[in-house]
PDB file of C-alpha atoms in Angstrom:
ATOM      1  CA  UNK A   1      91.585 -29.543 -99.159  1.00 83.00           C
ATOM      2  CA  UNK A   2      92.583 -32.775-100.793  1.00 92.00           C
ATOM      3  CA  UNK A   3      95.479 -35.116 -99.932  1.00 94.00           C
ATOM      4  CA  UNK A   4      96.222 -37.747-102.593  1.00 96.00           C
ATOM      5  CA  UNK A   5      97.663 -41.130-101.668  1.00 95.00           C
ATOM      6  CA  UNK A   6     100.485 -43.175-103.224  1.00 94.00           C
ATOM      7  CA  UNK A   7     101.465 -41.898-106.691  1.00 95.00           C
ATOM      8  CA  UNK A   8      98.404 -39.747-107.332  1.00 97.00           C
ATOM      9  CA  UNK A   9      98.678 -36.033-108.123  1.00 97.00           C
ATOM     10  CA  UNK A  10      95.801 -33.544-107.723  1.00 97.00           C
ATOM     11  CA  UNK A  11      95.214 -30.497-109.936  1.00 97.00           C
ATOM     12  CA  UNK A  12      92.324 -28.067-110.121  1.00 93.00           C
ATOM     13  CA  UNK A  13      90.478 -28.638-113.372  1.00 87.00           C
ATOM     14  CA  UNK A  14      91.382 -25.825-115.756  1.00 80.00           C
ATOM     15  CA  UNK A  15      88.606 -23.831-117.422  1.00 72.00           C
ATOM     16  CA  UNK A  16      88.264 -25.382-120.867  1.00 62.00           C
ATOM     17  CA  UNK A  17      85.854 -22.780-122.260  1.00 59.00           C
ATOM     18  CA  UNK A  18      87.350 -20.162-124.524  1.00 59.00           C
ATOM     19  CA  UNK A  19      85.984 -16.624-124.479  1.00 63.00           C
ATOM     20  CA  UNK A  20      86.067 -14.738-127.774  1.00 66.00           C
ATOM     21  CA  UNK A  21      86.825 -11.016-128.023  1.00 68.00           C
ATOM     22  CA  UNK A  22      83.097 -10.362-128.458  1.00 74.00           C
ATOM     23  CA  UNK A  23      82.308 -12.156-125.177  1.00 71.00           C
ATOM     24  CA  UNK A  24      80.993 -15.473-126.517  1.00 69.00           C
ATOM     25  CA  UNK A  25      82.098 -18.715-124.894  1.00 61.00           C
ATOM     26  CA  UNK A  26      83.181 -21.558-127.145  1.00 60.00           C
ATOM     27  CA  UNK A  27      82.779 -25.140-125.967  1.00 60.00           C
ATOM     28  CA  UNK A  28      85.962 -27.188-125.749  1.00 58.00           C
ATOM     29  CA  UNK A  29      86.829 -29.271-128.790  1.00 58.00           C
ATOM     30  CA  UNK A  30      86.634 -33.034-128.424  1.00 52.00           C
ATOM     31  CA  UNK A  31      90.062 -33.133-130.087  1.00 55.00           C
ATOM     32  CA  UNK A  32      91.663 -31.184-127.194  1.00 67.00           C
ATOM     33  CA  UNK A  33      92.694 -34.059-124.967  1.00 85.00           C
ATOM     34  CA  UNK A  34      95.892 -32.615-123.495  1.00 89.00           C
ATOM     35  CA  UNK A  35      95.448 -30.250-120.536  1.00 90.00           C
ATOM     36  CA  UNK A  36      97.935 -28.130-118.616  1.00 92.00           C
ATOM     37  CA  UNK A  37      97.227 -27.474-114.943  1.00 94.00           C
ATOM     38  CA  UNK A  38      99.018 -26.576-111.716  1.00 95.00           C
ATOM     39  CA  UNK A  39      99.608 -29.302-109.127  1.00 97.00           C
ATOM     40  CA  UNK A  40      97.838 -28.506-105.842  1.00 97.00           C
ATOM     41  CA  UNK A  41      98.751 -31.686-103.917  1.00 97.00           C
ATOM     42  CA  UNK A  42     100.824 -34.852-104.323  1.00 97.00           C
ATOM     43  CA  UNK A  43     100.804 -38.287-102.721  1.00 96.00           C
ATOM     44  CA  UNK A  44     103.647 -39.914-100.767  1.00 94.00           C
ATOM     45  CA  UNK A  45     104.932 -41.943-103.725  1.00 94.00           C
ATOM     46  CA  UNK A  46     104.978 -45.662-104.350  1.00 91.00           C
ATOM     47  CA  UNK A  47     107.106 -48.696-103.501  1.00 90.00           C
ATOM     48  CA  UNK A  48     109.268 -50.870-105.733  1.00 91.00           C
ATOM     49  CA  UNK A  49     108.757 -54.623-105.820  1.00 93.00           C
ATOM     50  CA  UNK A  50     111.557 -54.916-103.245  1.00 95.00           C
ATOM     51  CA  UNK A  51     109.772 -52.482-100.904  1.00 92.00           C
ATOM     52  CA  UNK A  52     111.951 -49.414-101.488  1.00 94.00           C
ATOM     53  CA  UNK A  53     110.037 -46.102-101.372  1.00 91.00           C
ATOM     54  CA  UNK A  54     110.049 -43.941-104.517  1.00 93.00           C
ATOM     55  CA  UNK A  55     109.089 -40.263-104.162  1.00 94.00           C
ATOM     56  CA  UNK A  56     107.197 -38.460-106.895  1.00 95.00           C
ATOM     57  CA  UNK A  57     109.029 -36.376-109.495  1.00 95.00           C
ATOM     58  CA  UNK A  58     106.440 -33.582-109.482  1.00 97.00           C
ATOM     59  CA  UNK A  59     105.680 -31.330-106.534  1.00 96.00           C
ATOM     60  CA  UNK A  60     103.067 -28.810-105.488  1.00 96.00           C
ATOM     61  CA  UNK A  61     103.157 -25.723-107.714  1.00 97.00           C
ATOM     62  CA  UNK A  62     104.499 -27.502-110.822  1.00 97.00           C
ATOM     63  CA  UNK A  63     102.565 -27.064-114.068  1.00 96.00           C
ATOM     64  CA  UNK A  64     101.997 -30.403-115.766  1.00 96.00           C
ATOM     65  CA  UNK A  65     100.621 -31.598-119.097  1.00 95.00           C
ATOM     66  CA  UNK A  66      98.440 -34.710-119.137  1.00 95.00           C
ATOM     67  CA  UNK A  67      95.797 -36.500-121.165  1.00 93.00           C
ATOM     68  CA  UNK A  68      92.426 -35.604-119.635  1.00 89.00           C
ATOM     69  CA  UNK A  69      91.040 -39.060-120.398  1.00 91.00           C
ATOM     70  CA  UNK A  70      93.539 -40.497-117.883  1.00 93.00           C
ATOM     71  CA  UNK A  71      92.283 -38.307-115.016  1.00 95.00           C
ATOM     72  CA  UNK A  72      89.574 -38.990-112.449  1.00 95.00           C
ATOM     73  CA  UNK A  73      87.280 -36.040-111.656  1.00 94.00           C
ATOM     74  CA  UNK A  74      86.401 -35.287-108.031  1.00 95.00           C
ATOM     75  CA  UNK A  75      83.974 -32.546-106.955  1.00 94.00           C
ATOM     76  CA  UNK A  76      84.716 -31.293-103.463  1.00 92.00           C
ATOM     77  CA  UNK A  77      83.835 -28.025-101.688  1.00 89.00           C
ATOM     78  CA  UNK A  78      82.605 -26.297-104.889  1.00 90.00           C
ATOM     79  CA  UNK A  79      85.881 -27.112-106.658  1.00 91.00           C
ATOM     80  CA  UNK A  80      86.605 -29.693-109.327  1.00 92.00           C
ATOM     81  CA  UNK A  81      89.859 -31.611-108.917  1.00 95.00           C
ATOM     82  CA  UNK A  82      91.456 -34.003-111.361  1.00 96.00           C
ATOM     83  CA  UNK A  83      93.448 -36.915-109.921  1.00 97.00           C
ATOM     84  CA  UNK A  84      96.193 -38.308-112.134  1.00 97.00           C
ATOM     85  CA  UNK A  85      98.724 -41.071-111.553  1.00 96.00           C
ATOM     86  CA  UNK A  86     102.270 -39.786-111.961  1.00 95.00           C
ATOM     87  CA  UNK A  87     102.940 -42.311-114.737  1.00 95.00           C
ATOM     88  CA  UNK A  88     100.195 -40.595-116.804  1.00 96.00           C
ATOM     89  CA  UNK A  89     101.810 -37.145-116.616  1.00 97.00           C
ATOM     90  CA  UNK A  90     103.372 -36.265-119.954  1.00 96.00           C
ATOM     91  CA  UNK A  91     105.729 -33.504-118.816  1.00 96.00           C
ATOM     92  CA  UNK A  92     106.407 -30.624-116.444  1.00 96.00           C
ATOM     93  CA  UNK A  93     105.792 -27.302-118.192  1.00 95.00           C
ATOM     94  CA  UNK A  94     108.410 -24.665-117.377  1.00 91.00           C
TER      95      UNK A  94
END
């Protein structure tokens, strides 16, 4: 398992390939930069300049939208995680 630090959020990389009704897989478009994925782990938060702790807005189980170019890919135990700073999350998808 993975345990992010500070204001990092971990998601499992979603499958970007699209399967057609005839069974063919289409490669992802280079224009598709926004991904939606479920949060699997969150860090402890960050500190203000005065030293006050600030907890993260998102929590494990939330679905979030983010720009995939702002994520760092990590391969661990046959899984691919994406690590994103909370400030780079666009929204929580309900």
